[in-house]
Short mmCIF file of C-alpha atoms in Angstrom, two decimals:
data_model
loop_
_atom_site.label_atom_id
_atom_site.label_comp_id
_atom_site.label_asym_id
_atom_site.label_seq_id
_atom_site.Cartn_x
_atom_site.Cartn_y
_atom_site.Cartn_z
CA MET A 1 -8.45 28.62 -7.10
CA THR A 2 -8.75 25.04 -8.29
CA THR A 3 -6.78 22.36 -6.50
CA ALA A 4 -5.58 18.83 -7.24
CA LEU A 5 -8.85 17.65 -5.72
CA ASP A 6 -11.02 19.62 -8.18
CA LYS A 7 -9.71 18.35 -11.52
CA PRO A 8 -7.13 15.90 -12.84
CA PRO A 9 -3.65 17.41 -12.61
CA ASP A 10 -1.72 18.17 -15.78
CA LEU A 11 1.43 16.11 -15.26
CA ARG A 12 2.65 16.83 -18.77
CA GLY A 13 2.40 20.59 -18.63
CA ALA A 14 5.17 23.14 -18.40
CA ASP A 15 4.74 23.85 -14.69
CA VAL A 16 5.18 20.29 -13.41
CA THR A 17 7.03 21.51 -10.28
CA ALA A 18 4.01 23.44 -9.03
CA VAL A 19 1.68 20.54 -9.86
CA PHE A 20 3.81 18.08 -7.90
CA ALA A 21 4.13 20.50 -4.99
CA GLU A 22 0.35 20.68 -4.82
CA LEU A 23 0.03 16.90 -5.14
CA PHE A 24 2.53 16.45 -2.33
CA ASP A 25 0.68 18.92 -0.10
CA THR A 26 -2.62 17.19 -0.85
CA HIS A 27 -1.64 13.52 -0.57
CA ALA A 28 1.66 13.07 1.30
CA ARG A 29 0.24 13.05 4.82
CA GLN A 30 -2.36 10.35 4.15
CA LEU A 31 0.11 8.39 2.06
CA ARG A 32 2.62 8.52 4.91
CA GLY A 33 0.02 7.17 7.34
CA TYR A 34 -0.69 4.25 5.03
CA LEU A 35 3.01 3.53 4.54
CA ALA A 36 3.82 3.83 8.25
CA GLY A 37 1.24 1.15 8.94
CA ARG A 38 2.79 -1.10 6.33
CA VAL A 39 6.52 -0.66 6.98
CA GLY A 40 6.90 1.39 10.17
CA GLU A 41 7.46 5.04 10.93
CA SER A 42 11.18 5.10 10.16
CA THR A 43 10.78 3.87 6.58
CA ALA A 44 7.54 5.68 5.74
CA ASP A 45 9.13 9.07 5.04
CA ASP A 46 11.63 7.53 2.65
CA LEU A 47 8.88 5.68 0.78
CA VAL A 48 6.70 8.81 0.55
CA ALA A 49 9.61 10.67 -1.04
CA GLU A 50 10.33 7.72 -3.33
CA THR A 51 6.64 7.56 -4.32
CA PHE A 52 6.70 11.14 -5.54
CA LEU A 53 10.06 10.67 -7.28
CA VAL A 54 8.71 7.64 -9.14
CA ALA A 55 5.53 9.55 -9.96
CA LEU A 56 7.58 12.43 -11.33
CA ARG A 57 9.68 10.07 -13.46
CA GLN A 58 6.61 8.19 -14.69
CA ARG A 59 4.28 11.19 -15.01
CA HIS A 60 3.75 10.55 -18.71
CA SER A 61 2.19 7.17 -17.90
CA TYR A 62 -0.59 8.75 -15.79
CA ASP A 63 -3.93 8.74 -17.60
CA PRO A 64 -6.50 11.00 -15.91
CA GLU A 65 -9.25 9.34 -17.94
CA ARG A 66 -8.63 5.99 -16.21
CA ALA A 67 -8.79 7.05 -12.56
CA PRO A 68 -8.01 9.81 -10.07
CA ILE A 69 -4.41 10.66 -9.24
CA LYS A 70 -4.82 9.33 -5.69
CA GLY A 71 -5.18 5.74 -6.89
CA TRP A 72 -2.17 6.10 -9.15
CA LEU A 73 -0.01 7.41 -6.28
CA TYR A 74 -1.14 4.63 -3.92
CA GLY A 75 -0.38 2.07 -6.62
CA ILE A 76 3.17 3.38 -6.84
CA ALA A 77 3.45 3.36 -3.03
CA THR A 78 2.12 -0.20 -2.77
CA ASN A 79 4.64 -1.41 -5.33
CA LEU A 80 7.42 0.30 -3.37
CA VAL A 81 6.22 -1.40 -0.16
CA ARG A 82 6.31 -4.78 -1.86
CA GLU A 83 9.82 -4.11 -3.14
CA HIS A 84 10.98 -2.89 0.28
CA LEU A 85 9.56 -5.95 2.06
CA ARG A 86 11.15 -8.30 -0.48
CA LYS A 87 14.56 -6.66 -0.03
CA GLU A 88 14.19 -6.70 3.74
CA SER A 89 13.19 -10.35 3.70
CA ARG A 90 16.12 -11.31 1.47
CA GLY A 91 18.53 -9.43 3.72
CA ARG A 92 17.11 -11.06 6.84
CA ARG A 93 17.38 -14.53 5.28
CA ALA A 94 20.97 -13.86 4.22
CA ASN A 95 21.88 -12.72 7.74
CA LEU A 96 20.25 -15.78 9.28
CA ARG A 97 22.09 -18.08 6.90
CA ALA A 98 25.35 -16.34 7.77
CA VAL A 99 24.88 -17.00 11.48
CA GLY A 100 23.39 -20.46 10.96
CA ARG A 101 19.84 -19.78 12.20
CA PRO A 102 16.70 -21.13 10.50
CA GLU A 103 14.56 -18.68 8.55
CA PRO A 104 11.40 -17.40 10.26
CA ASP A 105 8.03 -17.87 8.59
CA HIS A 106 7.69 -15.08 6.01
CA ASP A 107 3.95 -14.51 6.60
CA ALA A 108 4.48 -14.06 10.35
CA VAL A 109 7.26 -11.52 9.72
CA VAL A 110 5.13 -9.56 7.26
CA ALA A 111 2.13 -9.61 9.62
CA ASP A 112 4.21 -8.26 12.47
CA ARG A 113 5.50 -5.43 10.28
CA VAL A 114 2.11 -4.60 8.78
CA ASP A 115 0.15 -4.28 11.97
CA ALA A 116 2.55 -3.96 14.91
CA GLU A 117 0.95 -0.86 16.43
CA ARG A 118 -2.62 -1.12 15.21
CA ALA A 119 -4.19 -4.47 16.01
CA SER A 120 -4.37 -7.34 18.41
CA ARG A 121 -2.51 -10.65 18.05
CA VAL A 122 -5.59 -12.24 16.44
CA LEU A 123 -5.84 -9.58 13.76
CA LYS A 124 -2.12 -9.79 13.05
CA GLN A 125 -2.37 -13.52 12.51
CA ALA A 126 -5.43 -13.11 10.30
CA LEU A 127 -3.60 -10.54 8.16
CA ALA A 128 -0.56 -12.80 7.94
CA GLU A 129 -2.68 -15.60 6.50
CA LEU A 130 -4.04 -13.42 3.71
CA ARG A 131 -2.57 -13.61 0.24
CA ASP A 132 -0.49 -10.54 -0.68
CA GLU A 133 -3.15 -9.40 -3.15
CA ASP A 134 -5.93 -9.63 -0.56
CA ARG A 135 -3.85 -7.83 2.06
CA ASP A 136 -3.08 -4.98 -0.34
CA VAL A 137 -6.76 -4.51 -1.18
CA LEU A 138 -7.78 -4.53 2.49
CA LEU A 139 -5.10 -2.08 3.59
CA LEU A 140 -5.57 0.28 0.66
CA THR A 141 -9.28 0.55 1.48
CA SER A 142 -9.12 0.55 5.27
CA TRP A 143 -5.88 2.38 6.05
CA ALA A 144 -5.46 4.54 2.98
CA GLY A 145 -9.18 5.18 2.53
CA LEU A 146 -9.22 4.44 -1.18
CA THR A 147 -12.42 3.45 -2.92
CA PRO A 148 -12.54 0.09 -4.75
CA ALA A 149 -12.26 2.00 -8.04
CA GLU A 150 -9.12 3.76 -6.80
CA VAL A 151 -7.67 0.46 -5.56
CA ALA A 152 -8.44 -1.06 -8.96
CA GLU A 153 -6.45 1.72 -10.62
CA ALA A 154 -3.63 1.40 -8.09
CA LEU A 155 -3.28 -2.34 -8.62
CA GLY A 156 -4.17 -2.44 -12.31
CA GLU A 157 -7.13 -4.78 -11.89
CA PRO A 158 -10.86 -4.52 -12.69
CA ALA A 159 -12.97 -2.79 -10.04
CA SER A 160 -15.29 -5.81 -9.90
CA THR A 161 -12.35 -8.04 -8.94
CA ILE A 162 -11.35 -5.60 -6.19
CA ARG A 163 -14.91 -5.40 -4.80
CA SER A 164 -15.19 -9.20 -4.79
CA ARG A 165 -11.78 -9.65 -3.15
CA LEU A 166 -12.58 -6.99 -0.55
CA HIS A 167 -15.91 -8.64 0.33
CA ARG A 168 -14.24 -12.06 0.65
CA VAL A 169 -11.42 -10.73 2.84
CA ARG A 170 -13.74 -8.77 5.13
CA THR A 171 -16.04 -11.78 5.53
CA ARG A 172 -13.09 -14.03 6.37
CA LEU A 173 -11.60 -11.59 8.89
CA GLN A 174 -14.97 -11.02 10.54
CA ALA A 175 -15.44 -14.78 10.93
CA LEU A 176 -11.95 -15.17 12.44
CA LEU A 177 -12.46 -12.30 14.86
CA THR A 178 -15.91 -13.51 15.85
CA GLU A 179 -14.59 -17.02 16.40
CA GLU A 180 -11.69 -15.76 18.53
CA SER A 181 -13.93 -13.58 20.74
CA ARG A 182 -16.01 -16.60 21.84
#
């Protein structure tokens, strides 16, 4: 029997329910791990479900000639994370204004959410200082295990840009971690 890993899935076929069930079985667990690292355990399940709902609604936009389905799904998930973090940040700012407190630094809040359970204080700070685009590339490759080509598909950018950005980010983080360990 062929699986979603063997050939591009037919998202436009008559049996889309079976195709999406197989995609869910194949990718949901890894996708949840990536999302849990980005937004926490409690929100990850909701975003996994939302990822597959969006994929189902947008299935006609998937082009198997461009890239594997995995990159497309992680692109949807990354966009949902960004949207979730923006909404959360807006809500937090509104609550702080309502009680008269100053707003916290956005990068510090995002860094705490992104890496609360996985890294030391130094790594959290380093991640917080990254641009959103650089952070997405790093986390899609390191946490989600996507290749640069898959990240390129997920983010809609050329693979060469992703490889360059990934090299630059890794070099910068390595320098920060090396400097801190002295």
